[in-house]
Coordinates of C-alpha atoms in Angstrom, one line a residue:
M214 CA 41.1 202.4 120.4
S215 CA 41.9 198.9 119.0
S216 CA 39.9 199.9 115.8
I217 CA 42.3 202.6 115.2
H218 CA 45.3 200.2 115.6
D219 CA 43.9 197.8 113.4
S220 CA 42.8 200.4 110.6
F221 CA 46.3 201.8 111.2
L222 CA 47.4 198.4 110.7
L223 CA 45.8 197.4 107.8
K224 CA 46.7 200.7 105.6
S225 CA 50.4 200.3 106.5
L226 CA 50.6 196.6 105.4
Q227 CA 48.6 198.0 102.0
R228 CA 50.6 201.2 101.8
K229 CA 53.8 199.4 101.9
K230 CA 52.9 196.6 99.7
Q231 CA 55.7 196.6 97.7
K232 CA 58.0 196.4 100.8
N233 CA 56.2 193.8 102.5
I234 CA 56.0 191.9 99.2
S235 CA 59.8 192.0 99.4
L236 CA 60.5 191.0 103.1
I237 CA 57.7 188.3 102.7
L238 CA 59.9 186.7 99.6
L239 CA 63.0 187.1 101.8
I240 CA 61.6 185.0 104.5
T241 CA 60.3 182.8 101.6
I242 CA 63.5 181.8 100.6
L243 CA 64.8 181.8 104.1
S244 CA 61.7 179.5 104.6
F245 CA 62.8 177.2 102.0
V246 CA 66.4 176.9 102.2
M247 CA 65.6 176.2 106.2
I248 CA 63.3 173.5 105.5
G249 CA 65.2 172.3 102.8
G250 CA 68.5 172.0 104.0
S251 CA 67.2 170.4 107.7
L252 CA 65.8 167.6 105.4
F253 CA 69.0 167.1 103.8
I254 CA 71.0 167.1 106.8
L255 CA 68.2 164.4 108.4
V256 CA 68.3 162.5 105.5
L257 CA 72.3 162.0 105.6
H258 CA 71.7 161.0 109.2
N259 CA 69.0 158.8 108.7
G260 CA 71.2 157.3 106.0
L261 CA 74.1 156.4 107.5
K262 CA 72.0 155.1 110.4
G263 CA 70.4 152.9 108.3
M264 CA 74.2 151.9 106.7
Q265 CA 75.2 150.9 110.0
K266 CA 72.3 148.3 110.3
R267 CA 73.2 147.3 106.5
L268 CA 76.6 147.1 107.3
G269 CA 76.2 145.0 110.2
A270 CA 78.8 142.6 109.2
D271 CA 82.6 142.7 110.1
I272 CA 84.2 141.2 106.6
M273 CA 82.4 140.2 103.5
V274 CA 83.9 137.7 101.2
I275 CA 83.2 137.6 97.3
P276 CA 84.6 136.2 94.1
S277 CA 88.7 137.8 93.0
E278 CA 88.2 140.7 91.2
C279 CA 84.9 141.9 92.3
E280 CA 85.6 144.6 95.4
K281 CA 84.4 147.5 93.5
T282 CA 81.2 146.0 92.3
A283 CA 80.3 144.5 95.6
E284 CA 81.2 148.2 97.3
S285 CA 78.8 149.2 95.3
L286 CA 76.1 146.5 96.1
L287 CA 76.9 147.7 100.0
M288 CA 76.3 151.6 99.9
E289 CA 74.1 151.9 97.1
G290 CA 72.1 148.7 97.1
S291 CA 72.8 148.3 92.9
R292 CA 71.7 145.2 91.4
E293 CA 75.4 143.5 90.9
Y294 CA 75.4 140.1 90.5
F295 CA 78.7 137.7 90.5
Y296 CA 79.2 134.3 92.0
F297 CA 81.7 131.8 93.2
D298 CA 81.6 128.1 94.3
A299 CA 79.3 127.6 98.0
S300 CA 82.6 125.3 99.4
V301 CA 84.1 128.6 99.9
A302 CA 81.6 129.4 102.9
D303 CA 82.3 125.3 104.0
N304 CA 86.1 126.2 103.9
I305 CA 85.8 129.9 106.1
K306 CA 83.2 128.4 108.9
N307 CA 85.7 126.7 111.2
I308 CA 87.9 129.4 111.3
D309 CA 89.0 130.6 114.8
G310 CA 87.7 133.8 115.7
I311 CA 84.5 133.6 113.6
D312 CA 81.1 134.5 115.2
K313 CA 78.3 134.4 113.1
L314 CA 78.1 133.1 109.2
T315 CA 75.9 133.3 106.6
K316 CA 75.7 133.5 102.7
Q317 CA 73.2 135.4 99.8
F318 CA 73.3 134.6 96.0
Y319 CA 72.3 137.8 93.7
L320 CA 70.1 137.3 90.5
A321 CA 70.4 140.3 88.3
S322 CA 67.2 142.9 88.2
L323 CA 64.1 141.1 87.0
S324 CA 61.2 142.0 86.0
A325 CA 58.4 140.7 87.8
D326 CA 54.1 140.3 87.6
C327 CA 54.2 141.9 91.1
C328 CA 55.6 145.4 90.2
T329 CA 55.9 148.3 87.1
S330 CA 59.6 148.1 88.0
K331 CA 62.2 145.4 87.7
V332 CA 62.8 143.4 90.9
G333 CA 66.0 142.7 92.5
I334 CA 66.3 139.1 93.7
V335 CA 68.3 137.6 96.6
G336 CA 68.6 134.0 97.8
Y337 CA 70.1 134.0 101.6
D338 CA 70.0 131.4 104.9
P339 CA 67.0 132.5 107.2
E340 CA 68.9 129.9 109.7
T341 CA 72.3 132.0 110.1
D342 CA 71.2 135.5 108.4
F343 CA 72.3 138.7 110.7
I344 CA 72.2 140.9 107.4
I345 CA 68.4 141.3 106.7
Q346 CA 67.0 140.5 110.1
P347 CA 67.5 144.5 111.2
W348 CA 65.3 145.6 109.0
I349 CA 62.4 143.8 109.7
K350 CA 59.8 146.2 111.2
E351 CA 56.5 144.0 111.4
K352 CA 55.5 140.9 112.8
A353 CA 55.8 137.6 111.2
K354 CA 53.0 136.5 109.1
G355 CA 53.9 132.9 109.7
K356 CA 57.8 131.2 108.8
I357 CA 60.2 132.1 105.9
G358 CA 60.5 128.9 103.9
K359 CA 60.3 127.7 100.0
D360 CA 57.5 129.7 98.2
K361 CA 57.4 132.6 101.3
A362 CA 59.2 135.7 100.5
V363 CA 60.4 138.8 102.2
V364 CA 60.1 141.8 100.7
G365 CA 61.6 145.5 100.2
S366 CA 59.7 148.2 101.3
Q367 CA 58.4 149.4 97.9
I368 CA 57.3 145.8 96.6
Q369 CA 53.7 146.0 95.9
V370 CA 51.7 143.3 98.1
E371 CA 48.2 142.2 97.3
K372 CA 45.9 142.2 100.1
D373 CA 46.1 138.5 100.9
D374 CA 49.8 139.5 101.8
T375 CA 51.2 137.4 98.3
I376 CA 53.2 138.8 95.0
R377 CA 53.2 137.2 92.0
I378 CA 56.9 136.3 90.6
F379 CA 57.1 135.1 86.9
G380 CA 53.5 133.3 86.9
R381 CA 54.1 131.9 90.4
T382 CA 52.5 133.2 93.5
Y383 CA 54.6 133.8 96.8
S384 CA 53.3 134.1 100.3
V385 CA 54.8 137.3 102.1
V386 CA 56.1 136.3 105.4
Y387 CA 58.0 140.0 106.3
R388 CA 57.9 143.3 104.5
L389 CA 61.6 145.3 105.1
A390 CA 62.1 149.2 106.5
E391 CA 62.7 151.1 104.2
T392 CA 66.6 151.8 103.4
G393 CA 66.5 154.4 100.4
T394 CA 68.5 152.2 98.0
S395 CA 67.3 149.4 95.4
L396 CA 67.1 147.0 98.2
D397 CA 63.7 148.4 98.5
T398 CA 62.7 146.9 95.4
S399 CA 64.0 143.7 96.5
A400 CA 62.3 140.4 96.7
Y401 CA 64.2 137.6 99.6
F402 CA 64.1 134.3 99.3
T403 CA 65.2 130.9 100.9
M404 CA 68.2 129.4 98.7
D405 CA 66.3 126.4 97.8
T406 CA 63.8 128.4 96.3
V407 CA 66.5 130.1 93.9
P408 CA 66.0 127.2 90.9
Q409 CA 62.6 127.3 91.2
L410 CA 62.6 131.3 90.7
I411 CA 65.7 130.4 87.7
E412 CA 62.9 127.6 86.0
D413 CA 59.9 130.1 86.0
A414 CA 62.3 133.3 84.8
Q415 CA 63.2 130.7 81.6
S416 CA 59.8 129.4 81.2
K417 CA 59.0 133.3 80.8
G418 CA 61.8 134.0 77.9
V419 CA 64.6 135.3 80.3
E420 CA 68.6 134.1 79.6
F421 CA 70.9 133.4 82.5
L422 CA 74.4 132.6 82.2
D423 CA 75.5 129.3 83.3
S424 CA 77.0 130.5 86.7
Q425 CA 73.6 131.6 87.6
K426 CA 71.7 128.3 87.4
N427 CA 74.8 126.4 89.0
G428 CA 72.6 124.8 91.8
N429 CA 76.2 125.1 94.3
A430 CA 76.7 128.6 93.8
I431 CA 76.7 131.8 96.0
S432 CA 77.2 135.1 95.7
S433 CA 78.8 136.4 99.1
V434 CA 79.7 135.5 102.5
F435 CA 79.2 137.8 105.5
I436 CA 81.0 137.0 109.0
K437 CA 80.7 138.2 112.1
L438 CA 84.1 138.3 114.4
K439 CA 84.1 137.5 118.1
P440 CA 84.9 140.6 120.2
G441 CA 88.6 141.3 120.5
V442 CA 89.5 139.4 117.3
T443 CA 91.7 141.2 114.3
D444 CA 89.8 141.0 111.0
S445 CA 93.3 141.2 109.2
D446 CA 94.3 137.7 110.8
V447 CA 91.3 136.3 110.0
A448 CA 91.1 137.4 106.5
R449 CA 94.5 135.9 105.8
D450 CA 93.1 132.2 107.4
I451 CA 90.0 132.8 104.9
R452 CA 92.8 133.1 102.1
H453 CA 95.0 130.3 103.3
A454 CA 91.8 128.1 103.6
Q455 CA 90.9 128.4 100.0
E456 CA 91.8 126.8 96.8
I457 CA 90.6 129.7 94.9
D458 CA 91.3 133.3 95.0
V459 CA 88.9 135.5 96.7
D460 CA 88.4 139.1 97.8
I461 CA 87.9 140.2 101.4
L462 CA 85.8 143.6 101.9
Y463 CA 85.7 145.1 105.7
P464 CA 82.1 146.8 105.7
E465 CA 83.2 149.0 109.1
A466 CA 86.2 150.7 106.6
I467 CA 83.4 151.6 104.3
L468 CA 81.2 152.6 107.1
K469 CA 83.9 155.0 108.4
S470 CA 84.6 156.5 105.0
F471 CA 81.2 157.1 104.2
S472 CA 80.8 158.7 107.2
E473 CA 83.3 161.0 107.0
N474 CA 81.8 162.2 103.4
T475 CA 78.5 162.8 105.4
D476 CA 79.6 164.7 108.4
H477 CA 81.7 167.1 105.2
L478 CA 78.5 167.4 103.4
A479 CA 76.2 168.0 106.7
S480 CA 78.8 170.7 108.0
V481 CA 78.9 172.2 104.3
A482 CA 74.8 172.2 104.9
Y483 CA 74.8 173.8 108.4
F484 CA 77.2 176.5 107.1
V485 CA 74.7 177.1 104.3
L486 CA 72.0 177.2 106.2
F487 CA 73.7 179.8 108.6
A488 CA 74.8 181.8 106.0
V489 CA 71.6 182.2 104.1
W490 CA 69.9 183.1 108.2
L491 CA 73.2 185.2 108.6
A492 CA 72.2 187.3 104.9
V493 CA 68.6 187.2 105.6
E494 CA 68.5 188.9 108.8
L495 CA 71.0 191.8 107.7
I496 CA 68.7 192.5 104.7
L497 CA 65.1 192.9 107.2
L498 CA 67.1 194.9 109.7
I499 CA 68.1 197.3 107.0
A500 CA 64.9 197.1 105.5
F501 CA 63.4 197.4 109.2
Y502 CA 66.0 200.4 110.0
I503 CA 64.9 202.4 106.6
S504 CA 61.4 202.2 107.2
S505 CA 61.5 202.8 110.7
S506 CA 63.4 205.9 110.1
G507 CA 60.0 207.3 107.7
Q508 CA 57.4 206.4 109.9
K509 CA 58.5 208.7 113.1
K510 CA 55.6 211.0 112.7
E511 CA 53.3 208.5 111.9
Y512 CA 54.4 206.5 115.3
A513 CA 53.9 210.2 116.8
L514 CA 50.7 210.9 115.7
L515 CA 49.3 207.4 116.8
R516 CA 50.8 208.3 120.2
V517 CA 48.8 211.6 120.2
L518 CA 45.7 209.8 118.7
G519 CA 45.8 208.2 122.5
L520 CA 47.7 204.6 121.5
S521 CA 50.7 203.6 124.0
R522 CA 53.7 202.7 123.6
K523 CA 52.9 199.0 124.6
Q524 CA 49.6 198.9 122.0
L525 CA 52.0 200.5 119.6
I526 CA 55.0 198.1 119.8
G527 CA 52.2 195.1 119.7
M528 CA 51.5 196.8 116.4
I529 CA 54.8 196.4 115.1
I530 CA 55.2 192.8 116.4
K531 CA 52.1 192.4 114.4
E532 CA 53.3 193.3 111.4
S533 CA 56.4 191.4 111.3
L534 CA 54.9 188.3 112.3
L535 CA 52.1 188.8 109.2
I536 CA 54.9 189.0 107.2
T537 CA 57.3 186.4 108.1
L538 CA 53.9 184.0 108.4
A539 CA 53.3 184.9 105.2
G540 CA 56.8 183.9 103.8
F541 CA 56.8 180.9 106.2
V542 CA 54.0 179.3 104.3
V543 CA 55.1 180.4 100.7
G544 CA 58.6 178.7 101.4
G545 CA 56.9 175.9 103.6
F546 CA 54.4 175.0 100.3
L547 CA 57.9 175.3 98.1
S548 CA 60.1 173.1 100.0
A549 CA 57.3 170.2 100.0
I550 CA 56.3 170.1 96.1
T551 CA 60.6 169.9 95.4
V552 CA 62.2 168.4 98.2
F553 CA 59.9 165.5 98.7
P554 CA 59.6 164.8 94.8
F555 CA 62.7 165.0 93.7
G556 CA 65.2 164.6 97.3
R557 CA 65.4 160.7 95.9
Y558 CA 67.0 161.6 93.0
L559 CA 69.3 164.1 94.9
A560 CA 70.2 161.9 96.8
N561 CA 70.8 158.9 94.0
N562 CA 72.9 161.0 92.2
L563 CA 75.3 162.3 95.6
R564 CA 75.1 158.6 96.3
F565 CA 73.6 158.4 99.7
A566 CA 70.9 156.3 101.2
Y567 CA 67.1 158.4 101.1
I568 CA 64.8 157.4 103.9
T569 CA 61.9 159.3 103.8
P570 CA 61.5 161.0 107.1
T571 CA 58.8 160.0 109.4
V572 CA 55.8 162.0 109.9
F573 CA 57.0 163.5 113.3
E574 CA 60.2 164.2 111.9
T575 CA 58.6 166.2 109.0
V576 CA 56.3 168.3 111.4
L577 CA 59.5 169.0 113.6
I578 CA 61.4 170.4 110.2
F579 CA 58.5 172.5 109.5
F580 CA 58.1 174.3 113.2
F581 CA 62.4 174.8 113.2
G582 CA 61.2 176.4 109.8
L583 CA 58.9 178.4 111.2
A584 CA 60.7 179.6 114.5
A585 CA 63.9 180.5 112.0
S586 CA 61.4 182.8 110.5
V587 CA 59.9 184.1 113.2
L588 CA 62.6 184.7 115.3
S589 CA 64.4 186.3 112.0
G590 CA 60.8 189.0 112.4
I591 CA 61.1 190.0 115.6
L592 CA 64.9 190.5 115.6
A593 CA 64.0 192.9 112.2
S594 CA 61.2 194.4 114.2
S595 CA 63.6 195.8 117.6
I596 CA 65.0 198.7 115.6
P597 CA 61.6 200.5 115.2
I598 CA 60.9 199.1 118.7
A599 CA 63.6 201.0 120.2
R600 CA 62.8 203.9 118.1
I601 CA 59.4 203.9 119.6
C602 CA 60.7 203.8 122.9
K603 CA 62.8 206.4 122.4
L604 CA 60.1 208.2 120.9
D605 CA 59.4 212.2 121.3
E606 CA 56.1 212.7 120.0
Y607 CA 56.6 216.8 120.0
S608 CA 60.3 216.9 118.0
A609 CA 59.2 214.0 115.8
L610 CA 55.8 216.2 115.0
R611 CA 58.0 219.3 115.0
E612 CA 60.5 217.2 112.6
E613 CA 58.5 216.7 109.8
E614 CA 57.0 220.3 109.5

């Protein structure tokens, strides 16, 4: 009886080749959208989490009229540079309400021996830093100091854990986790290493502004406030303590705006996923309804030949699963060759961080796509199954005479 079952299933698939190809195409579209949409939502979520870690300060002090430039640096990790005197940080450190304070120095994107693309160079103070530390993902290979570096996730490191920049070799102490921005192609050095980097770059023909060569210049000051302190009060005191005009950013407010935009994009993505699933499911239901209407005689003949209703229902489910699995495989393959290679490009254009999903996250998403495809096929097959349960073999055969 099993051979009759399998033989009819094979003939049924071959006979309805055109219809089955159309159904497989529908499931392919469904799988592609489900997997791609889920990856998009996951990237948004990961980018937001990464932003929360990266914007670990309550206040960022920058040179006057550099607010937009600094905002771009915070949100996108863009390679911007601006400078003021390090005395700005000295004037701030004794203000009431400040818990932590650290400063950074940015160099424009520069060529380096280690990489084919340009490398952003950041000077920082490891003794006071609380901005870079959250991104460190591995044990230290020594203590950071002069002639040593911390590198972004996409910086190529030699087998002996070194990089070469402008002909000089630096030991890599830490590698940072992926941020999804150009910070991944940045190298971080102590402040006392920066003059050496500038000198080496000049020897290679790189030109610098006078402000970049000033040994007492910094680009920004990041501040963490004590609990219960009002940031606007501290910002007022910061301005009063300076002899020059400065701009002040509130990373938390920037993050809130980013979060709202992320929630909006995620809501749109959820709606698109549901709308596509609903549309595909309706088309599948209609297709299976029409198909089952023309197969009543076939079902009746199989019943007469000895197939039980349970076996006949199993055959319908197996046919549906074969179609949905075929569509899922094609849709999953198309997702893999389009979403992953072009995801970062899309993220850059939409101006949010792209953090590559982990293997576990990717497996879960593909499993979700498979579950959605299989569920759609099983729901659609409920129509012919319902017809089989109500089938009167004698009446069905008489109708076809």
